[in-house]
Each structure stands twice: as structure tokens, then as C-alpha cells.
Amino acid sequence: MNNHIRLHNGSYAGAVDPHGAGLRSLTHNSADLIEPSSGVEGSAFAGALLAPWPNRIGDATYDFDGTQHRLPANESRRGHAIHGLAYALDWDVLETSVDRVRLGVQVPPQPGWPFRLALAVQYQVGDDGLTALLEATNTGDTRLPYGCGTHPYLVCGDGTFDDAELTLPAATRLETDERMLLTGAAPVEQINADFRTPSRIGDRFLDHCFTDIAAGEHGVSSAVLQRPGGRGVAISWGSWAPWVQVHTPVRD
């Protein structure tokens, strides 16, 4: 982790990797809030920044403005293109201080992506946690498709994951087939996936996208993972992100 940029402010500390601009660690009073990782490769994209698309492009092929594009299939076992291009690029450090870092990168035209995109991300730790802001600018002459996301694995203390409670104000869950491609949507109360009030995860396995998310004050939505006894972690986002993916680990 020698090349990681370390940030700290009071009881919070984090580390950011210029390769991919991912969040590699986040702690509060030295306790992990996300699963730490040394890098994306071999880490199931832990902490990765996902752009210019999150999740899967089926069969690594998409149509945009009347043209079909084929991307390299980096999810080889399913034949899909997953989680964008930014995680594999070396980002420039634009600004840095004890509690803040700003990085930038140009996503160049490449097979399946004949566009020009500039990305900049800022991470800042404060007395209430970490804030991340991602900016995207089309620097080419044509329209381009764009999506983004983050990929932290939340941690909230010791013990089995099954005992944790999840709160997520989402009314709908998207359904997928065996290749993890979208097939439809269902109300959460009909499929044992209602976390609008705190609900113990138990033996439920989730690797699904949720939507129809209720917003709180200032249009901000939050998901909370909490253990019995009160220790927990929360992640919040604005109305520009109408979907949230929830993934639980595979348990024996």
C-alpha cells in the first residue's frame, strides 16, 4: 500500500489508490468501515470506482445512436463487460492535503468505446465520515453513453454477517437470470426483500439492484448496515443515483 494516498481527520482515516482512484480503506477509531483491499485485481472490485458504466453490459455488446459496439468481455465466465474502464487506469493526483485528495484521468477511445471522457474524483474525510464527488465531462465531439457507481463492501464490527440489520428505503428490486442479466422487477414485499424498515439479513443471499428509493432531507437517500448493540455504517447518495446494488457474501 506504499503508493496509496492516506487521508485523516479526527477519528476517521482512509486510503485512496491512484491506480483506478478507488477507496482502499476507511476506518473510524481504527475500526474498518469497508473491507480493505490492496487493489481491484483479485479483490472482487472492492472499493472500485465504476465508470463509464457500472454493472454488466450483456455479452459485452451495446447499441448507441444507431451503432453497435463490442467491448472486451472482462467477466469471462459470463461473457459480459463489467464495471467500466476507469478502475484499470492510472489517475493523476491533481490536489492533495491531509484530509482531501482530488484525482483526474482521461478515458481514451478504445475498442468498444470510441469516445472521449474526462473524469475527476474528490475524496474528503471530515468529522462525520467520508464524502466522495465524481465529475464527468464529455471532451469529444459526439454524444456518449455514461453511468457511474462505487463498489465498497461495508463492514460494521465483528460477528457473522447474518446477524446484521439492513435498512434500505427501496420499494422495487430488479430481477435477473442465471447470467445476471435483467429480466424484470418486483415489489420488495412480494419477494422477501423489504428493508424499508430495519430487517435482519439472516440467510438471505442478495446480489440485486434496488430502485424506487425514498429520499430524505435535501433529496439524500441512505442505506444503513447495523449490528445488534448499535455499531453500524451508513452510505448516502443523491437523487442522481436512482439505483443501488446490494450484495451479500456467499455463506456456507
Tab-separated table of C-alpha atoms in Angstrom:
chain	number	residue	atom	x	y	z
A	1	MET	CA	0.000	0.000	0.000
A	2	ASN	CA	3.041	2.294	-0.287
A	3	ASN	CA	1.575	4.155	-3.270
A	4	HIS	CA	-1.779	4.791	-1.609
A	5	ILE	CA	-2.701	8.321	-0.580
A	6	ARG	CA	-3.643	8.413	3.091
A	7	LEU	CA	-6.221	10.837	4.465
A	8	HIS	CA	-7.211	11.527	8.046
A	9	ASN	CA	-9.389	13.878	10.057
A	10	GLY	CA	-10.026	13.265	13.737
A	11	SER	CA	-11.281	9.726	14.258
A	12	TYR	CA	-11.636	8.951	10.530
A	13	ALA	CA	-8.915	7.786	8.146
A	14	GLY	CA	-8.889	6.498	4.588
A	15	ALA	CA	-6.609	5.460	1.755
A	16	VAL	CA	-7.047	6.075	-1.982
A	17	ASP	CA	-5.189	4.316	-4.793
A	18	PRO	CA	-4.144	6.436	-7.806
A	19	HIS	CA	-4.435	3.266	-9.898
A	20	GLY	CA	-8.165	3.271	-10.553
A	21	ALA	CA	-8.876	6.045	-7.998
A	22	GLY	CA	-10.563	3.504	-5.734
A	23	LEU	CA	-11.113	3.746	-1.993
A	24	ARG	CA	-8.860	1.124	-0.443
A	25	SER	CA	-9.688	1.605	3.232
A	26	LEU	CA	-11.883	3.647	5.549
A	27	THR	CA	-11.733	3.435	9.332
A	28	HIS	CA	-13.269	5.057	12.389
A	29	ASN	CA	-11.151	4.880	15.537
A	30	SER	CA	-9.067	2.265	13.682
A	31	ALA	CA	-12.111	0.021	13.071
A	32	ASP	CA	-12.851	-0.848	9.455
A	33	LEU	CA	-15.956	0.671	7.843
A	34	ILE	CA	-15.280	-1.007	4.478
A	35	GLU	CA	-13.443	-4.184	3.580
A	36	PRO	CA	-9.854	-3.047	2.969
A	37	SER	CA	-8.107	-4.092	-0.232
A	38	SER	CA	-4.741	-3.621	-1.870
A	39	GLY	CA	-6.204	-3.204	-5.357
A	40	VAL	CA	-9.009	-4.174	-7.720
A	41	GLU	CA	-7.308	-7.212	-9.214
A	42	GLY	CA	-8.379	-10.286	-7.261
A	43	SER	CA	-10.487	-8.242	-4.834
A	44	ALA	CA	-13.967	-8.545	-6.403
A	45	PHE	CA	-13.765	-4.822	-7.257
A	46	ALA	CA	-13.631	-3.874	-3.564
A	47	GLY	CA	-13.651	-0.082	-3.268
A	48	ALA	CA	-13.522	0.411	-7.038
A	49	LEU	CA	-14.765	3.476	-8.879
A	50	LEU	CA	-17.062	2.317	-11.686
A	51	ALA	CA	-17.245	4.425	-14.863
A	52	PRO	CA	-18.278	4.953	-17.622
A	53	TRP	CA	-20.664	2.160	-16.706
A	54	PRO	CA	-21.392	0.169	-13.552
A	55	ASN	CA	-22.579	-3.438	-13.502
A	56	ARG	CA	-22.840	-5.564	-16.643
A	57	ILE	CA	-23.191	-4.904	-20.351
A	58	GLY	CA	-24.704	-8.142	-21.598
A	59	ASP	CA	-22.490	-10.119	-23.969
A	60	ALA	CA	-20.176	-7.070	-23.959
A	61	THR	CA	-22.296	-5.535	-26.735
A	62	TYR	CA	-24.453	-2.409	-26.793
A	63	ASP	CA	-26.169	-0.131	-29.303
A	64	PHE	CA	-25.779	3.636	-29.074
A	65	ASP	CA	-27.085	6.203	-31.562
A	66	GLY	CA	-27.655	3.520	-34.161
A	67	THR	CA	-24.218	1.916	-33.916
A	68	GLN	CA	-23.400	-1.406	-32.294
A	69	HIS	CA	-20.268	-1.526	-30.141
A	70	ARG	CA	-18.441	-4.567	-28.795
A	71	LEU	CA	-16.304	-4.288	-25.672
A	72	PRO	CA	-13.726	-6.730	-24.325
A	73	ALA	CA	-15.514	-9.240	-22.081
A	74	ASN	CA	-13.710	-8.823	-18.765
A	75	GLU	CA	-16.240	-11.037	-16.958
A	76	SER	CA	-15.099	-14.045	-18.923
A	77	ARG	CA	-17.201	-16.732	-17.261
A	78	ARG	CA	-20.414	-14.969	-18.319
A	79	GLY	CA	-19.137	-13.175	-21.402
A	80	HIS	CA	-20.080	-9.679	-20.199
A	81	ALA	CA	-18.259	-6.357	-19.866
A	82	ILE	CA	-18.413	-5.338	-16.224
A	83	HIS	CA	-17.785	-2.169	-14.199
A	84	GLY	CA	-16.368	0.170	-16.789
A	85	LEU	CA	-12.856	1.267	-17.676
A	86	ALA	CA	-11.764	3.746	-15.003
A	87	TYR	CA	-10.680	1.137	-12.449
A	88	ALA	CA	-7.863	-0.018	-14.765
A	89	LEU	CA	-6.383	3.436	-15.466
A	90	ASP	CA	-3.625	5.344	-13.696
A	91	TRP	CA	-5.104	8.610	-12.443
A	92	ASP	CA	-3.229	11.878	-11.944
A	93	VAL	CA	-3.156	13.386	-8.462
A	94	LEU	CA	-4.433	16.934	-9.015
A	95	GLU	CA	-4.614	18.180	-5.420
A	96	THR	CA	-3.867	16.668	-2.042
A	97	SER	CA	-3.914	17.671	1.613
A	98	VAL	CA	-4.084	15.886	4.944
A	99	ASP	CA	-7.820	15.223	4.631
A	100	ARG	CA	-8.568	15.567	0.902
A	101	VAL	CA	-7.385	14.302	-2.469
A	102	ARG	CA	-8.544	15.097	-5.988
A	103	LEU	CA	-7.591	12.890	-8.925
A	104	GLY	CA	-8.270	13.077	-12.658
A	105	VAL	CA	-7.981	10.926	-15.757
A	106	GLN	CA	-8.768	10.971	-19.462
A	107	VAL	CA	-10.591	7.848	-20.628
A	108	PRO	CA	-9.215	7.387	-24.150
A	109	PRO	CA	-11.005	5.906	-27.161
A	110	GLN	CA	-10.524	2.134	-27.249
A	111	PRO	CA	-12.194	-0.992	-28.650
A	112	GLY	CA	-15.920	-0.763	-27.952
A	113	TRP	CA	-15.578	2.755	-26.512
A	114	PRO	CA	-14.860	5.263	-29.329
A	115	PHE	CA	-15.460	8.305	-27.130
A	116	ARG	CA	-13.505	10.863	-25.100
A	117	LEU	CA	-14.322	11.355	-21.431
A	118	ALA	CA	-12.615	13.268	-18.623
A	119	LEU	CA	-13.193	12.123	-15.040
A	120	ALA	CA	-12.276	13.790	-11.761
A	121	VAL	CA	-12.978	12.482	-8.270
A	122	GLN	CA	-12.535	14.066	-4.862
A	123	TYR	CA	-12.384	12.185	-1.571
A	124	GLN	CA	-12.509	14.100	1.701
A	125	VAL	CA	-12.662	12.841	5.280
A	126	GLY	CA	-14.404	15.015	7.838
A	127	ASP	CA	-15.654	14.702	11.378
A	128	ASP	CA	-18.742	12.833	10.140
A	129	GLY	CA	-17.101	10.400	7.712
A	130	LEU	CA	-16.018	10.428	4.081
A	131	THR	CA	-17.508	12.352	1.153
A	132	ALA	CA	-16.821	11.441	-2.478
A	133	LEU	CA	-17.670	13.569	-5.516
A	134	LEU	CA	-17.245	12.329	-9.088
A	135	GLU	CA	-17.318	14.677	-12.091
A	136	ALA	CA	-17.572	13.587	-15.731
A	137	THR	CA	-17.032	15.744	-18.831
A	138	ASN	CA	-17.568	14.737	-22.438
A	139	THR	CA	-14.464	16.094	-24.172
A	140	GLY	CA	-15.313	14.690	-27.594
A	141	ASP	CA	-17.459	15.890	-30.486
A	142	THR	CA	-20.277	13.333	-30.183
A	143	ARG	CA	-22.733	12.185	-27.557
A	144	LEU	CA	-21.597	9.336	-25.347
A	145	PRO	CA	-23.282	6.845	-23.008
A	146	TYR	CA	-22.389	7.245	-19.342
A	147	GLY	CA	-23.065	5.699	-15.967
A	148	CYS	CA	-21.134	5.516	-12.721
A	149	GLY	CA	-21.064	3.875	-9.327
A	150	THR	CA	-18.918	2.907	-6.367
A	151	HIS	CA	-18.208	-0.563	-5.005
A	152	PRO	CA	-17.486	-0.544	-1.253
A	153	TYR	CA	-18.033	-3.662	0.849
A	154	LEU	CA	-19.434	-2.287	4.092
A	155	VAL	CA	-18.174	-3.596	7.438
A	156	CYS	CA	-19.758	-2.978	10.833
A	157	GLY	CA	-17.871	-4.816	13.538
A	158	ASP	CA	-17.240	-8.465	14.272
A	159	GLY	CA	-19.612	-11.406	14.182
A	160	THR	CA	-21.485	-13.179	11.434
A	161	PHE	CA	-22.963	-11.132	8.634
A	162	ASP	CA	-26.314	-12.866	9.151
A	163	ASP	CA	-26.898	-11.012	12.425
A	164	ALA	CA	-26.686	-7.573	10.826
A	165	GLU	CA	-29.753	-5.490	10.053
A	166	LEU	CA	-30.105	-3.637	6.759
A	167	THR	CA	-32.194	-0.520	6.236
A	168	LEU	CA	-32.759	0.464	2.603
A	169	PRO	CA	-35.762	2.637	1.596
A	170	ALA	CA	-36.305	0.919	-1.774
A	171	ALA	CA	-39.706	-0.299	-2.966
A	172	THR	CA	-38.632	-2.336	-6.009
A	173	ARG	CA	-35.985	-4.955	-6.724
A	174	LEU	CA	-34.774	-5.772	-10.221
A	175	GLU	CA	-34.720	-9.459	-11.108
A	176	THR	CA	-32.034	-11.250	-13.118
A	177	ASP	CA	-31.445	-14.566	-14.841
A	178	GLU	CA	-28.648	-17.078	-14.259
A	179	ARG	CA	-26.282	-14.858	-16.282
A	180	MET	CA	-27.115	-11.857	-14.068
A	181	LEU	CA	-28.964	-10.040	-16.865
A	182	LEU	CA	-32.142	-8.086	-16.213
A	183	THR	CA	-35.452	-9.926	-16.620
A	184	GLY	CA	-37.919	-7.677	-14.792
A	185	ALA	CA	-38.812	-6.045	-11.493
A	186	ALA	CA	-40.866	-6.923	-8.427
A	187	PRO	CA	-42.190	-5.109	-5.335
A	188	VAL	CA	-39.866	-5.882	-2.435
A	189	GLU	CA	-42.691	-7.008	-0.144
A	190	GLN	CA	-43.555	-9.825	-2.559
A	191	ILE	CA	-40.080	-11.369	-2.707
A	192	ASN	CA	-38.779	-11.258	0.890
A	193	ALA	CA	-36.550	-8.292	0.118
A	194	ASP	CA	-38.235	-5.472	2.047
A	195	PHE	CA	-35.676	-3.471	4.018
A	196	ARG	CA	-37.613	-0.224	4.254
A	197	THR	CA	-37.596	-0.752	7.998
A	198	PRO	CA	-34.579	-2.376	9.690
A	199	SER	CA	-34.594	-6.073	8.829
A	200	ARG	CA	-32.192	-8.851	9.814
A	201	ILE	CA	-30.422	-10.189	6.759
A	202	GLY	CA	-30.290	-13.745	8.086
A	203	ASP	CA	-29.629	-16.380	5.436
A	204	ARG	CA	-30.889	-14.259	2.544
A	205	PHE	CA	-28.500	-14.006	-0.391
A	206	LEU	CA	-28.603	-10.738	-2.305
A	207	ASP	CA	-26.866	-9.699	-5.489
A	208	HIS	CA	-29.572	-7.418	-6.800
A	209	CYS	CA	-30.278	-3.860	-7.832
A	210	PHE	CA	-32.952	-1.929	-5.929
A	211	THR	CA	-34.836	1.153	-7.114
A	212	ASP	CA	-37.858	3.362	-6.328
A	213	ILE	CA	-35.802	4.680	-3.437
A	214	ALA	CA	-37.360	7.103	-0.981
A	215	ALA	CA	-35.331	10.262	-0.439
A	216	GLY	CA	-34.884	12.009	2.858
A	217	GLU	CA	-33.893	15.551	3.665
A	218	HIS	CA	-32.357	17.513	0.761
A	219	GLY	CA	-33.069	14.621	-1.611
A	220	VAL	CA	-30.499	12.344	0.025
A	221	SER	CA	-31.098	8.601	0.416
A	222	SER	CA	-29.238	6.317	2.826
A	223	ALA	CA	-28.631	2.636	3.447
A	224	VAL	CA	-27.634	1.533	6.944
A	225	LEU	CA	-25.974	-1.722	7.991
A	226	GLN	CA	-26.097	-2.238	11.751
A	227	ARG	CA	-25.296	-4.985	14.220
A	228	PRO	CA	-27.097	-5.806	17.460
A	229	GLY	CA	-25.693	-3.437	20.035
A	230	GLY	CA	-25.741	-0.424	17.750
A	231	ARG	CA	-22.468	-0.474	15.819
A	232	GLY	CA	-23.118	0.315	12.183
A	233	VAL	CA	-22.147	2.055	8.975
A	234	ALA	CA	-24.203	4.168	6.572
A	235	ILE	CA	-23.777	5.171	2.947
A	236	SER	CA	-25.731	8.069	1.422
A	237	TRP	CA	-26.223	9.364	-2.114
A	238	GLY	CA	-28.159	11.985	-4.047
A	239	SER	CA	-31.184	11.713	-6.310
A	240	TRP	CA	-28.913	11.473	-9.377
A	241	ALA	CA	-28.354	7.804	-8.415
A	242	PRO	CA	-31.761	6.074	-8.644
A	243	TRP	CA	-30.407	2.537	-8.241
A	244	VAL	CA	-28.398	0.804	-5.519
A	245	GLN	CA	-26.839	-2.651	-5.778
A	246	VAL	CA	-26.811	-4.824	-2.654
A	247	HIS	CA	-24.525	-7.842	-2.477
A	248	THR	CA	-24.183	-10.212	0.463
A	249	PRO	CA	-21.297	-12.671	0.749
A	250	VAL	CA	-21.815	-16.324	-0.024
A	251	ARG	CA	-22.158	-18.248	3.236
A	252	ASP	CA	-21.532	-21.975	3.678
